[in-house]
Amino acid sequence: DVKVTQSSRYLVKRTGEKVFLECVQDMDHENMFWYRQDPGLGLRLIYFSYDVKMKEKGDIPEGYSVSREKKERFSLILESASTNQTSMYLCASSLSRPQHFGDGTRLSIL
Amino acid sequence: AQSVAQPEDQVNVAEGNPLTVKCTYSVSGNPYLFWYVQYPNRGLQFLLKYITGDNLVKGSYGFEAEFNKSQTSFHLKKPSALVSDSALYFCAVRDINSGAGSYQLTFGKGTKLSVIP
């Protein structure tokens, strides 16, 4: 079974902090994705990557950046956290289809 | 551009009754369609997919979905609902003709299913 591991289930940070969310997959998948999930809005794609060091903006990239130095790891970075970035963050990976998801990180920015 | 609509925010059904969660989609070409389920404080779990072939797709946990090209729909169904089916359900679509980065999916906003004992 594919395993996608997100480093933290719950995280509390302060406004202005630089926040790192880590995601690791164990199936040598080329494609990795970061979403945020908000009530009533569903899942919205922040960034995705289809290869090491490759990244593409999704629908809502503002305020975020990503890093993919190794195939198995895809990091989401909040450069200067703001309260409107309080959300559930979901990482996913895929070879072709379907996407496999981690359990999510519930991030609160105070 | 591709899009997905889940017209019902919430569906309530009695245990043992059949359930349907609705999904309609819009793509410029032929679609790949998916259903995912999310239990509280968990990530999304894949239930089933339609790529091509038979319009009735069977998936995990007794769920199935019917692809209807003329109505651009992909409704999720189960003949007999269980209390444990209570969860958030997401429909997703990908246009098979989409280009670079084409494995990204577009998700609906989700439907909360409540199965009442």
JSON list of C-alpha atoms in Angstrom, two decimals:
[
{"chain": "A", "resi": 1, "resn": "ASP", "atom": "CA", "xyz": [0.00, 0.00, 0.00]},
{"chain": "A", "resi": 2, "resn": "VAL", "atom": "CA", "xyz": [1.11, 3.53, -0.74]},
{"chain": "A", "resi": 3, "resn": "LYS", "atom": "CA", "xyz": [1.97, 5.51, 2.34]},
{"chain": "A", "resi": 4, "resn": "VAL", "atom": "CA", "xyz": [1.97, 9.28, 2.36]},
{"chain": "A", "resi": 5, "resn": "THR", "atom": "CA", "xyz": [3.18, 10.69, 5.66]},
{"chain": "A", "resi": 6, "resn": "GLN", "atom": "CA", "xyz": [2.70, 14.25, 6.80]},
{"chain": "A", "resi": 7, "resn": "SER", "atom": "CA", "xyz": [5.08, 15.17, 9.60]},
{"chain": "A", "resi": 8, "resn": "SER", "atom": "CA", "xyz": [2.56, 16.84, 11.91]},
{"chain": "A", "resi": 9, "resn": "ARG", "atom": "CA", "xyz": [-1.13, 16.19, 12.51]},
{"chain": "A", "resi": 10, "resn": "TYR", "atom": "CA", "xyz": [-1.64, 19.44, 14.41]},
{"chain": "A", "resi": 11, "resn": "LEU", "atom": "CA", "xyz": [0.47, 22.58, 14.36]},
{"chain": "A", "resi": 12, "resn": "VAL", "atom": "CA", "xyz": [0.07, 25.96, 16.04]},
{"chain": "A", "resi": 13, "resn": "LYS", "atom": "CA", "xyz": [2.16, 28.90, 14.86]},
{"chain": "A", "resi": 14, "resn": "ARG", "atom": "CA", "xyz": [2.14, 32.69, 15.21]},
{"chain": "A", "resi": 15, "resn": "THR", "atom": "CA", "xyz": [1.60, 35.30, 12.54]},
{"chain": "A", "resi": 16, "resn": "GLY", "atom": "CA", "xyz": [4.78, 36.25, 10.73]},
{"chain": "A", "resi": 17, "resn": "GLU", "atom": "CA", "xyz": [6.51, 32.94, 11.40]},
{"chain": "A", "resi": 18, "resn": "LYS", "atom": "CA", "xyz": [7.98, 30.87, 8.60]},
{"chain": "A", "resi": 19, "resn": "VAL", "atom": "CA", "xyz": [6.21, 27.52, 8.62]},
{"chain": "A", "resi": 20, "resn": "PHE", "atom": "CA", "xyz": [7.33, 24.27, 7.03]},
{"chain": "A", "resi": 21, "resn": "LEU", "atom": "CA", "xyz": [4.93, 21.40, 6.31]},
{"chain": "A", "resi": 22, "resn": "GLU", "atom": "CA", "xyz": [6.62, 18.18, 5.30]},
{"chain": "A", "resi": 23, "resn": "CYS", "atom": "CA", "xyz": [5.29, 15.30, 3.23]},
{"chain": "A", "resi": 24, "resn": "VAL", "atom": "CA", "xyz": [7.01, 12.03, 2.41]},
{"chain": "A", "resi": 25, "resn": "GLN", "atom": "CA", "xyz": [5.80, 9.21, 0.14]},
{"chain": "A", "resi": 26, "resn": "ASP", "atom": "CA", "xyz": [7.27, 5.73, -0.07]},
{"chain": "A", "resi": 27, "resn": "MET", "atom": "CA", "xyz": [6.23, 4.60, -3.56]},
{"chain": "A", "resi": 28, "resn": "ASP", "atom": "CA", "xyz": [8.62, 6.46, -5.84]},
{"chain": "A", "resi": 29, "resn": "HIS", "atom": "CA", "xyz": [5.77, 8.54, -7.23]},
{"chain": "A", "resi": 30, "resn": "GLU", "atom": "CA", "xyz": [6.72, 11.33, -9.56]},
{"chain": "A", "resi": 31, "resn": "ASN", "atom": "CA", "xyz": [3.73, 13.57, -8.88]},
{"chain": "A", "resi": 32, "resn": "MET", "atom": "CA", "xyz": [3.11, 15.25, -5.54]},
{"chain": "A", "resi": 33, "resn": "PHE", "atom": "CA", "xyz": [0.50, 17.81, -4.56]},
{"chain": "A", "resi": 34, "resn": "TRP", "atom": "CA", "xyz": [-0.38, 20.20, -1.76]},
{"chain": "A", "resi": 35, "resn": "TYR", "atom": "CA", "xyz": [-4.00, 21.15, -1.12]},
{"chain": "A", "resi": 36, "resn": "ARG", "atom": "CA", "xyz": [-5.76, 23.15, 1.51]},
{"chain": "A", "resi": 37, "resn": "GLN", "atom": "CA", "xyz": [-9.21, 22.15, 2.67]},
{"chain": "A", "resi": 38, "resn": "ASP", "atom": "CA", "xyz": [-11.69, 24.64, 4.07]},
{"chain": "A", "resi": 39, "resn": "PRO", "atom": "CA", "xyz": [-15.35, 24.08, 4.97]},
{"chain": "A", "resi": 40, "resn": "GLY", "atom": "CA", "xyz": [-17.63, 24.85, 2.04]},
{"chain": "A", "resi": 41, "resn": "LEU", "atom": "CA", "xyz": [-14.72, 25.30, -0.34]},
{"chain": "A", "resi": 42, "resn": "GLY", "atom": "CA", "xyz": [-13.58, 21.71, -0.76]},
{"chain": "A", "resi": 43, "resn": "LEU", "atom": "CA", "xyz": [-9.98, 21.03, -1.75]},
{"chain": "A", "resi": 44, "resn": "ARG", "atom": "CA", "xyz": [-8.00, 23.72, -3.50]},
{"chain": "A", "resi": 45, "resn": "LEU", "atom": "CA", "xyz": [-4.66, 23.00, -5.13]},
{"chain": "A", "resi": 46, "resn": "ILE", "atom": "CA", "xyz": [-1.79, 25.15, -3.88]},
{"chain": "A", "resi": 47, "resn": "TYR", "atom": "CA", "xyz": [1.21, 23.69, -5.72]},
{"chain": "A", "resi": 48, "resn": "PHE", "atom": "CA", "xyz": [2.16, 20.47, -7.41]},
{"chain": "A", "resi": 49, "resn": "SER", "atom": "CA", "xyz": [5.36, 18.88, -8.62]},
{"chain": "A", "resi": 50, "resn": "TYR", "atom": "CA", "xyz": [5.86, 16.30, -11.35]},
{"chain": "A", "resi": 51, "resn": "ASP", "atom": "CA", "xyz": [9.55, 15.74, -10.82]},
{"chain": "A", "resi": 52, "resn": "VAL", "atom": "CA", "xyz": [12.43, 16.59, -8.54]},
{"chain": "A", "resi": 53, "resn": "LYS", "atom": "CA", "xyz": [13.09, 20.34, -8.51]},
{"chain": "A", "resi": 54, "resn": "MET", "atom": "CA", "xyz": [10.03, 20.90, -10.70]},
{"chain": "A", "resi": 55, "resn": "LYS", "atom": "CA", "xyz": [7.02, 22.79, -9.41]},
{"chain": "A", "resi": 56, "resn": "GLU", "atom": "CA", "xyz": [3.88, 24.30, -10.81]},
{"chain": "A", "resi": 57, "resn": "LYS", "atom": "CA", "xyz": [1.45, 26.74, -9.25]},
{"chain": "A", "resi": 58, "resn": "GLY", "atom": "CA", "xyz": [-2.02, 25.51, -8.53]},
{"chain": "A", "resi": 59, "resn": "ASP", "atom": "CA", "xyz": [-5.13, 27.58, -7.99]},
{"chain": "A", "resi": 60, "resn": "ILE", "atom": "CA", "xyz": [-4.10, 29.43, -4.82]},
{"chain": "A", "resi": 61, "resn": "PRO", "atom": "CA", "xyz": [-0.28, 29.73, -4.60]},
{"chain": "A", "resi": 62, "resn": "GLU", "atom": "CA", "xyz": [-0.14, 33.19, -3.06]},
{"chain": "A", "resi": 63, "resn": "GLY", "atom": "CA", "xyz": [1.66, 33.23, 0.28]},
{"chain": "A", "resi": 64, "resn": "TYR", "atom": "CA", "xyz": [3.11, 29.76, -0.25]},
{"chain": "A", "resi": 65, "resn": "SER", "atom": "CA", "xyz": [6.20, 28.21, -1.77]},
{"chain": "A", "resi": 66, "resn": "VAL", "atom": "CA", "xyz": [7.35, 24.61, -2.15]},
{"chain": "A", "resi": 67, "resn": "SER", "atom": "CA", "xyz": [10.52, 22.60, -2.29]},
{"chain": "A", "resi": 68, "resn": "ARG", "atom": "CA", "xyz": [11.20, 19.21, -3.86]},
{"chain": "A", "resi": 69, "resn": "GLU", "atom": "CA", "xyz": [14.87, 18.33, -3.50]},
{"chain": "A", "resi": 70, "resn": "LYS", "atom": "CA", "xyz": [14.27, 14.59, -3.37]},
{"chain": "A", "resi": 71, "resn": "LYS", "atom": "CA", "xyz": [11.65, 12.51, -5.12]},
{"chain": "A", "resi": 72, "resn": "GLU", "atom": "CA", "xyz": [10.05, 11.24, -1.95]},
{"chain": "A", "resi": 73, "resn": "ARG", "atom": "CA", "xyz": [9.72, 14.57, -0.16]},
{"chain": "A", "resi": 74, "resn": "PHE", "atom": "CA", "xyz": [7.60, 17.60, -0.96]},
{"chain": "A", "resi": 75, "resn": "SER", "atom": "CA", "xyz": [7.62, 20.54, 1.44]},
{"chain": "A", "resi": 76, "resn": "LEU", "atom": "CA", "xyz": [5.13, 23.37, 1.68]},
{"chain": "A", "resi": 77, "resn": "ILE", "atom": "CA", "xyz": [6.44, 26.65, 3.04]},
{"chain": "A", "resi": 78, "resn": "LEU", "atom": "CA", "xyz": [4.45, 29.53, 4.44]},
{"chain": "A", "resi": 79, "resn": "GLU", "atom": "CA", "xyz": [6.91, 32.40, 4.08]},
{"chain": "A", "resi": 80, "resn": "SER", "atom": "CA", "xyz": [5.20, 34.66, 6.63]},
{"chain": "A", "resi": 81, "resn": "ALA", "atom": "CA", "xyz": [2.20, 32.97, 8.19]},
{"chain": "A", "resi": 82, "resn": "SER", "atom": "CA", "xyz": [-1.06, 34.86, 8.40]},
{"chain": "A", "resi": 83, "resn": "THR", "atom": "CA", "xyz": [-4.32, 34.05, 10.17]},
{"chain": "A", "resi": 84, "resn": "ASN", "atom": "CA", "xyz": [-6.10, 33.41, 6.85]},
{"chain": "A", "resi": 85, "resn": "GLN", "atom": "CA", "xyz": [-3.77, 30.46, 6.32]},
{"chain": "A", "resi": 86, "resn": "THR", "atom": "CA", "xyz": [-5.37, 28.60, 9.21]},
{"chain": "A", "resi": 87, "resn": "SER", "atom": "CA", "xyz": [-6.64, 25.48, 7.49]},
{"chain": "A", "resi": 88, "resn": "MET", "atom": "CA", "xyz": [-6.30, 21.74, 6.95]},
{"chain": "A", "resi": 89, "resn": "TYR", "atom": "CA", "xyz": [-3.41, 20.98, 4.60]},
{"chain": "A", "resi": 90, "resn": "LEU", "atom": "CA", "xyz": [-3.39, 17.76, 2.62]},
{"chain": "A", "resi": 91, "resn": "CYS", "atom": "CA", "xyz": [-0.50, 16.24, 0.71]},
{"chain": "A", "resi": 92, "resn": "ALA", "atom": "CA", "xyz": [-1.02, 13.70, -2.07]},
{"chain": "A", "resi": 93, "resn": "SER", "atom": "CA", "xyz": [1.14, 11.69, -4.43]},
{"chain": "A", "resi": 94, "resn": "SER", "atom": "CA", "xyz": [0.47, 9.75, -7.61]},
{"chain": "A", "resi": 95, "resn": "LEU", "atom": "CA", "xyz": [2.21, 7.85, -10.36]},
{"chain": "A", "resi": 96, "resn": "SER", "atom": "CA", "xyz": [-0.64, 8.27, -12.79]},
{"chain": "A", "resi": 97, "resn": "ARG", "atom": "CA", "xyz": [-3.97, 7.93, -11.06]},
{"chain": "A", "resi": 98, "resn": "PRO", "atom": "CA", "xyz": [-5.47, 7.95, -8.53]},
{"chain": "A", "resi": 99, "resn": "GLN", "atom": "CA", "xyz": [-3.90, 10.26, -5.98]},
{"chain": "A", "resi": 100, "resn": "HIS", "atom": "CA", "xyz": [-3.03, 8.92, -2.53]},
{"chain": "A", "resi": 101, "resn": "PHE", "atom": "CA", "xyz": [-3.44, 11.25, 0.41]},
{"chain": "A", "resi": 102, "resn": "GLY", "atom": "CA", "xyz": [-1.77, 11.74, 3.76]},
{"chain": "A", "resi": 103, "resn": "ASP", "atom": "CA", "xyz": [-3.83, 12.25, 6.91]},
{"chain": "A", "resi": 104, "resn": "GLY", "atom": "CA", "xyz": [-3.47, 16.02, 6.80]},
{"chain": "A", "resi": 105, "resn": "THR", "atom": "CA", "xyz": [-1.98, 18.73, 8.99]},
{"chain": "A", "resi": 106, "resn": "ARG", "atom": "CA", "xyz": [-4.41, 20.98, 10.82]},
{"chain": "A", "resi": 107, "resn": "LEU", "atom": "CA", "xyz": [-2.56, 24.28, 11.02]},
{"chain": "A", "resi": 108, "resn": "SER", "atom": "CA", "xyz": [-3.65, 27.14, 13.26]},
{"chain": "A", "resi": 109, "resn": "ILE", "atom": "CA", "xyz": [-2.06, 30.56, 12.91]},
{"chain": "A", "resi": 110, "resn": "LEU", "atom": "CA", "xyz": [-2.57, 32.75, 15.98]},
{"chain": "B", "resi": 1, "resn": "ALA", "atom": "CA", "xyz": [-11.11, 24.22, -17.89]},
{"chain": "B", "resi": 2, "resn": "GLN", "atom": "CA", "xyz": [-12.54, 21.36, -15.88]},
{"chain": "B", "resi": 3, "resn": "SER", "atom": "CA", "xyz": [-15.02, 21.59, -13.03]},
{"chain": "B", "resi": 4, "resn": "VAL", "atom": "CA", "xyz": [-17.07, 19.44, -10.71]},
{"chain": "B", "resi": 5, "resn": "ALA", "atom": "CA", "xyz": [-20.35, 20.18, -8.96]},
{"chain": "B", "resi": 6, "resn": "GLN", "atom": "CA", "xyz": [-21.75, 18.35, -5.98]},
{"chain": "B", "resi": 7, "resn": "PRO", "atom": "CA", "xyz": [-25.19, 19.92, -5.67]},
{"chain": "B", "resi": 8, "resn": "GLU", "atom": "CA", "xyz": [-25.95, 18.68, -2.15]},
{"chain": "B", "resi": 9, "resn": "ASP", "atom": "CA", "xyz": [-23.96, 19.86, 0.84]},
{"chain": "B", "resi": 10, "resn": "GLN", "atom": "CA", "xyz": [-25.55, 17.14, 2.98]},
{"chain": "B", "resi": 11, "resn": "VAL", "atom": "CA", "xyz": [-27.40, 13.90, 2.38]},
{"chain": "B", "resi": 12, "resn": "ASN", "atom": "CA", "xyz": [-29.28, 12.08, 5.13]},
{"chain": "B", "resi": 13, "resn": "VAL", "atom": "CA", "xyz": [-30.34, 8.48, 4.71]},
{"chain": "B", "resi": 14, "resn": "ALA", "atom": "CA", "xyz": [-31.68, 5.81, 7.04]},
{"chain": "B", "resi": 15, "resn": "GLU", "atom": "CA", "xyz": [-29.52, 2.78, 7.72]},
{"chain": "B", "resi": 16, "resn": "GLY", "atom": "CA", "xyz": [-30.37, -0.03, 5.31]},
{"chain": "B", "resi": 17, "resn": "ASN", "atom": "CA", "xyz": [-31.79, 2.30, 2.67]},
{"chain": "B", "resi": 18, "resn": "PRO", "atom": "CA", "xyz": [-30.07, 2.92, -0.66]},
{"chain": "B", "resi": 19, "resn": "LEU", "atom": "CA", "xyz": [-27.96, 6.04, -0.89]},
{"chain": "B", "resi": 20, "resn": "THR", "atom": "CA", "xyz": [-26.98, 8.32, -3.76]},
{"chain": "B", "resi": 21, "resn": "VAL", "atom": "CA", "xyz": [-24.46, 11.15, -3.69]},
{"chain": "B", "resi": 22, "resn": "LYS", "atom": "CA", "xyz": [-24.63, 13.28, -6.81]},
{"chain": "B", "resi": 23, "resn": "CYS", "atom": "CA", "xyz": [-21.82, 14.63, -8.97]},
{"chain": "B", "resi": 24, "resn": "THR", "atom": "CA", "xyz": [-21.81, 16.42, -12.31]},
{"chain": "B", "resi": 25, "resn": "TYR", "atom": "CA", "xyz": [-18.72, 17.42, -14.22]},
{"chain": "B", "resi": 26, "resn": "SER", "atom": "CA", "xyz": [-17.52, 19.61, -17.04]},
{"chain": "B", "resi": 27, "resn": "VAL", "atom": "CA", "xyz": [-14.47, 18.91, -19.21]},
{"chain": "B", "resi": 28, "resn": "SER", "atom": "CA", "xyz": [-13.56, 19.80, -22.75]},
{"chain": "B", "resi": 29, "resn": "GLY", "atom": "CA", "xyz": [-12.64, 16.23, -23.68]},
{"chain": "B", "resi": 30, "resn": "ASN", "atom": "CA", "xyz": [-13.24, 12.84, -22.13]},
{"chain": "B", "resi": 31, "resn": "PRO", "atom": "CA", "xyz": [-13.12, 12.64, -18.36]},
{"chain": "B", "resi": 32, "resn": "TYR", "atom": "CA", "xyz": [-11.36, 10.57, -15.79]},
{"chain": "B", "resi": 33, "resn": "LEU", "atom": "CA", "xyz": [-13.67, 10.55, -12.75]},
{"chain": "B", "resi": 34, "resn": "PHE", "atom": "CA", "xyz": [-13.00, 9.64, -9.13]},
{"chain": "B", "resi": 35, "resn": "TRP", "atom": "CA", "xyz": [-14.75, 9.36, -5.80]},
{"chain": "B", "resi": 36, "resn": "TYR", "atom": "CA", "xyz": [-12.96, 9.79, -2.49]},
{"chain": "B", "resi": 37, "resn": "VAL", "atom": "CA", "xyz": [-14.18, 9.49, 1.09]},
{"chain": "B", "resi": 38, "resn": "GLN", "atom": "CA", "xyz": [-12.89, 11.41, 4.10]},
{"chain": "B", "resi": 39, "resn": "TYR", "atom": "CA", "xyz": [-13.49, 10.35, 7.68]},
{"chain": "B", "resi": 40, "resn": "PRO", "atom": "CA", "xyz": [-13.09, 12.92, 10.50]},
{"chain": "B", "resi": 41, "resn": "ASN", "atom": "CA", "xyz": [-9.52, 14.16, 10.96]},
{"chain": "B", "resi": 42, "resn": "ARG", "atom": "CA", "xyz": [-8.22, 11.92, 8.20]},
{"chain": "B", "resi": 43, "resn": "GLY", "atom": "CA", "xyz": [-7.01, 12.36, 4.64]},
{"chain": "B", "resi": 44, "resn": "LEU", "atom": "CA", "xyz": [-8.98, 11.33, 1.58]},
{"chain": "B", "resi": 45, "resn": "GLN", "atom": "CA", "xyz": [-9.30, 7.66, 0.72]},
{"chain": "B", "resi": 46, "resn": "PHE", "atom": "CA", "xyz": [-9.80, 6.52, -2.85]},
{"chain": "B", "resi": 47, "resn": "LEU", "atom": "CA", "xyz": [-13.11, 4.71, -3.45]},
{"chain": "B", "resi": 48, "resn": "LEU", "atom": "CA", "xyz": [-13.40, 4.16, -7.19]},
{"chain": "B", "resi": 49, "resn": "LYS", "atom": "CA", "xyz": [-12.62, 5.56, -10.60]},
{"chain": "B", "resi": 50, "resn": "TYR", "atom": "CA", "xyz": [-13.99, 5.68, -14.12]},
{"chain": "B", "resi": 51, "resn": "ILE", "atom": "CA", "xyz": [-11.48, 5.76, -16.95]},
{"chain": "B", "resi": 52, "resn": "THR", "atom": "CA", "xyz": [-13.19, 4.02, -19.81]},
{"chain": "B", "resi": 53, "resn": "GLY", "atom": "CA", "xyz": [-15.41, 1.02, -20.48]},
{"chain": "B", "resi": 54, "resn": "ASP", "atom": "CA", "xyz": [-18.39, -0.12, -18.47]},
{"chain": "B", "resi": 55, "resn": "ASN", "atom": "CA", "xyz": [-20.51, 2.77, -17.25]},
{"chain": "B", "resi": 56, "resn": "LEU", "atom": "CA", "xyz": [-21.12, 1.09, -13.88]},
{"chain": "B", "resi": 57, "resn": "VAL", "atom": "CA", "xyz": [-17.99, 1.10, -11.78]},
{"chain": "B", "resi": 58, "resn": "LYS", "atom": "CA", "xyz": [-17.62, -0.91, -8.59]},
{"chain": "B", "resi": 59, "resn": "GLY", "atom": "CA", "xyz": [-15.37, 0.23, -5.79]},
{"chain": "B", "resi": 60, "resn": "SER", "atom": "CA", "xyz": [-14.43, -0.25, -2.18]},
{"chain": "B", "resi": 61, "resn": "TYR", "atom": "CA", "xyz": [-16.83, -0.88, 0.74]},
{"chain": "B", "resi": 62, "resn": "GLY", "atom": "CA", "xyz": [-19.73, -1.86, -1.55]},
{"chain": "B", "resi": 63, "resn": "PHE", "atom": "CA", "xyz": [-19.91, 1.49, -3.32]},
{"chain": "B", "resi": 64, "resn": "GLU", "atom": "CA", "xyz": [-20.51, 1.86, -7.03]},
{"chain": "B", "resi": 65, "resn": "ALA", "atom": "CA", "xyz": [-20.90, 4.78, -9.40]},
{"chain": "B", "resi": 66, "resn": "GLU", "atom": "CA", "xyz": [-22.67, 5.23, -12.69]},
{"chain": "B", "resi": 67, "resn": "PHE", "atom": "CA", "xyz": [-21.10, 7.24, -15.47]},
{"chain": "B", "resi": 68, "resn": "ASN", "atom": "CA", "xyz": [-23.63, 8.99, -17.69]},
{"chain": "B", "resi": 69, "resn": "LYS", "atom": "CA", "xyz": [-22.01, 10.85, -20.55]},
{"chain": "B", "resi": 70, "resn": "SER", "atom": "CA", "xyz": [-25.17, 12.51, -21.86]},
{"chain": "B", "resi": 71, "resn": "GLN", "atom": "CA", "xyz": [-25.96, 13.95, -18.43]},
{"chain": "B", "resi": 72, "resn": "THR", "atom": "CA", "xyz": [-22.28, 14.53, -17.56]},
{"chain": "B", "resi": 73, "resn": "SER", "atom": "CA", "xyz": [-22.90, 12.84, -14.23]},
{"chain": "B", "resi": 74, "resn": "PHE", "atom": "CA", "xyz": [-21.07, 10.36, -12.05]},
{"chain": "B", "resi": 75, "resn": "HIS", "atom": "CA", "xyz": [-23.32, 9.62, -9.08]},
{"chain": "B", "resi": 76, "resn": "LEU", "atom": "CA", "xyz": [-22.09, 7.50, -6.19]},
{"chain": "B", "resi": 77, "resn": "LYS", "atom": "CA", "xyz": [-24.44, 4.77, -4.98]},
{"chain": "B", "resi": 78, "resn": "LYS", "atom": "CA", "xyz": [-24.75, 2.03, -2.43]},
{"chain": "B", "resi": 79, "resn": "PRO", "atom": "CA", "xyz": [-27.68, -0.39, -2.18]},
{"chain": "B", "resi": 80, "resn": "SER", "atom": "CA", "xyz": [-27.81, -0.49, 1.62]},
{"chain": "B", "resi": 81, "resn": "ALA", "atom": "CA", "xyz": [-26.31, 2.27, 3.76]},
{"chain": "B", "resi": 82, "resn": "LEU", "atom": "CA", "xyz": [-24.37, 1.60, 6.96]},
{"chain": "B", "resi": 83, "resn": "VAL", "atom": "CA", "xyz": [-23.90, 3.98, 9.88]},
{"chain": "B", "resi": 84, "resn": "SER", "atom": "CA", "xyz": [-20.15, 3.61, 9.28]},
{"chain": "B", "resi": 85, "resn": "ASP", "atom": "CA", "xyz": [-20.61, 5.13, 5.80]},
{"chain": "B", "resi": 86, "resn": "SER", "atom": "CA", "xyz": [-21.19, 8.52, 7.45]},
{"chain": "B", "resi": 87, "resn": "ALA", "atom": "CA", "xyz": [-18.38, 10.71, 6.13]},
{"chain": "B", "resi": 88, "resn": "LEU", "atom": "CA", "xyz": [-17.51, 13.46, 3.67]},
{"chain": "B", "resi": 89, "resn": "TYR", "atom": "CA", "xyz": [-17.51, 12.40, 0.01]},
{"chain": "B", "resi": 90, "resn": "PHE", "atom": "CA", "xyz": [-15.62, 14.12, -2.78]},
{"chain": "B", "resi": 91, "resn": "CYS", "atom": "CA", "xyz": [-16.00, 13.74, -6.52]},
{"chain": "B", "resi": 92, "resn": "ALA", "atom": "CA", "xyz": [-13.02, 14.65, -8.71]},
{"chain": "B", "resi": 93, "resn": "VAL", "atom": "CA", "xyz": [-12.34, 14.94, -12.43]},
{"chain": "B", "resi": 94, "resn": "ARG", "atom": "CA", "xyz": [-9.41, 15.12, -14.79]},
{"chain": "B", "resi": 95, "resn": "ASP", "atom": "CA", "xyz": [-9.57, 15.85, -18.49]},
{"chain": "B", "resi": 96, "resn": "ILE", "atom": "CA", "xyz": [-7.63, 13.09, -20.29]},
{"chain": "B", "resi": 97, "resn": "ASN", "atom": "CA", "xyz": [-6.44, 15.62, -22.81]},
{"chain": "B", "resi": 98, "resn": "SER", "atom": "CA", "xyz": [-4.93, 18.01, -20.28]},
{"chain": "B", "resi": 99, "resn": "GLY", "atom": "CA", "xyz": [-1.22, 18.69, -20.79]},
{"chain": "B", "resi": 100, "resn": "ALA", "atom": "CA", "xyz": [1.79, 19.17, -18.57]},
{"chain": "B", "resi": 101, "resn": "GLY", "atom": "CA", "xyz": [1.03, 18.60, -14.93]},
{"chain": "B", "resi": 102, "resn": "SER", "atom": "CA", "xyz": [-1.95, 16.70, -16.16]},
{"chain": "B", "resi": 103, "resn": "TYR", "atom": "CA", "xyz": [-2.31, 14.46, -13.16]},
{"chain": "B", "resi": 104, "resn": "GLN", "atom": "CA", "xyz": [-3.87, 17.22, -11.15]},
{"chain": "B", "resi": 105, "resn": "LEU", "atom": "CA", "xyz": [-7.49, 16.68, -10.25]},
{"chain": "B", "resi": 106, "resn": "THR", "atom": "CA", "xyz": [-10.30, 19.15, -9.76]},
{"chain": "B", "resi": 107, "resn": "PHE", "atom": "CA", "xyz": [-12.41, 18.34, -6.71]},
{"chain": "B", "resi": 108, "resn": "GLY", "atom": "CA", "xyz": [-15.98, 19.14, -5.85]},
{"chain": "B", "resi": 109, "resn": "LYS", "atom": "CA", "xyz": [-16.78, 20.88, -2.58]},
{"chain": "B", "resi": 110, "resn": "GLY", "atom": "CA", "xyz": [-17.83, 17.68, -0.90]},
{"chain": "B", "resi": 111, "resn": "THR", "atom": "CA", "xyz": [-21.08, 16.14, 0.34]},
{"chain": "B", "resi": 112, "resn": "LYS", "atom": "CA", "xyz": [-21.55, 15.18, 3.95]},
{"chain": "B", "resi": 113, "resn": "LEU", "atom": "CA", "xyz": [-23.35, 11.87, 4.21]},
{"chain": "B", "resi": 114, "resn": "SER", "atom": "CA", "xyz": [-25.14, 11.06, 7.44]},
{"chain": "B", "resi": 115, "resn": "VAL", "atom": "CA", "xyz": [-26.59, 7.58, 7.88]},
{"chain": "B", "resi": 116, "resn": "ILE", "atom": "CA", "xyz": [-29.18, 7.54, 10.61]},
{"chain": "B", "resi": 117, "resn": "PRO", "atom": "CA", "xyz": [-29.55, 4.39, 12.73]}
]
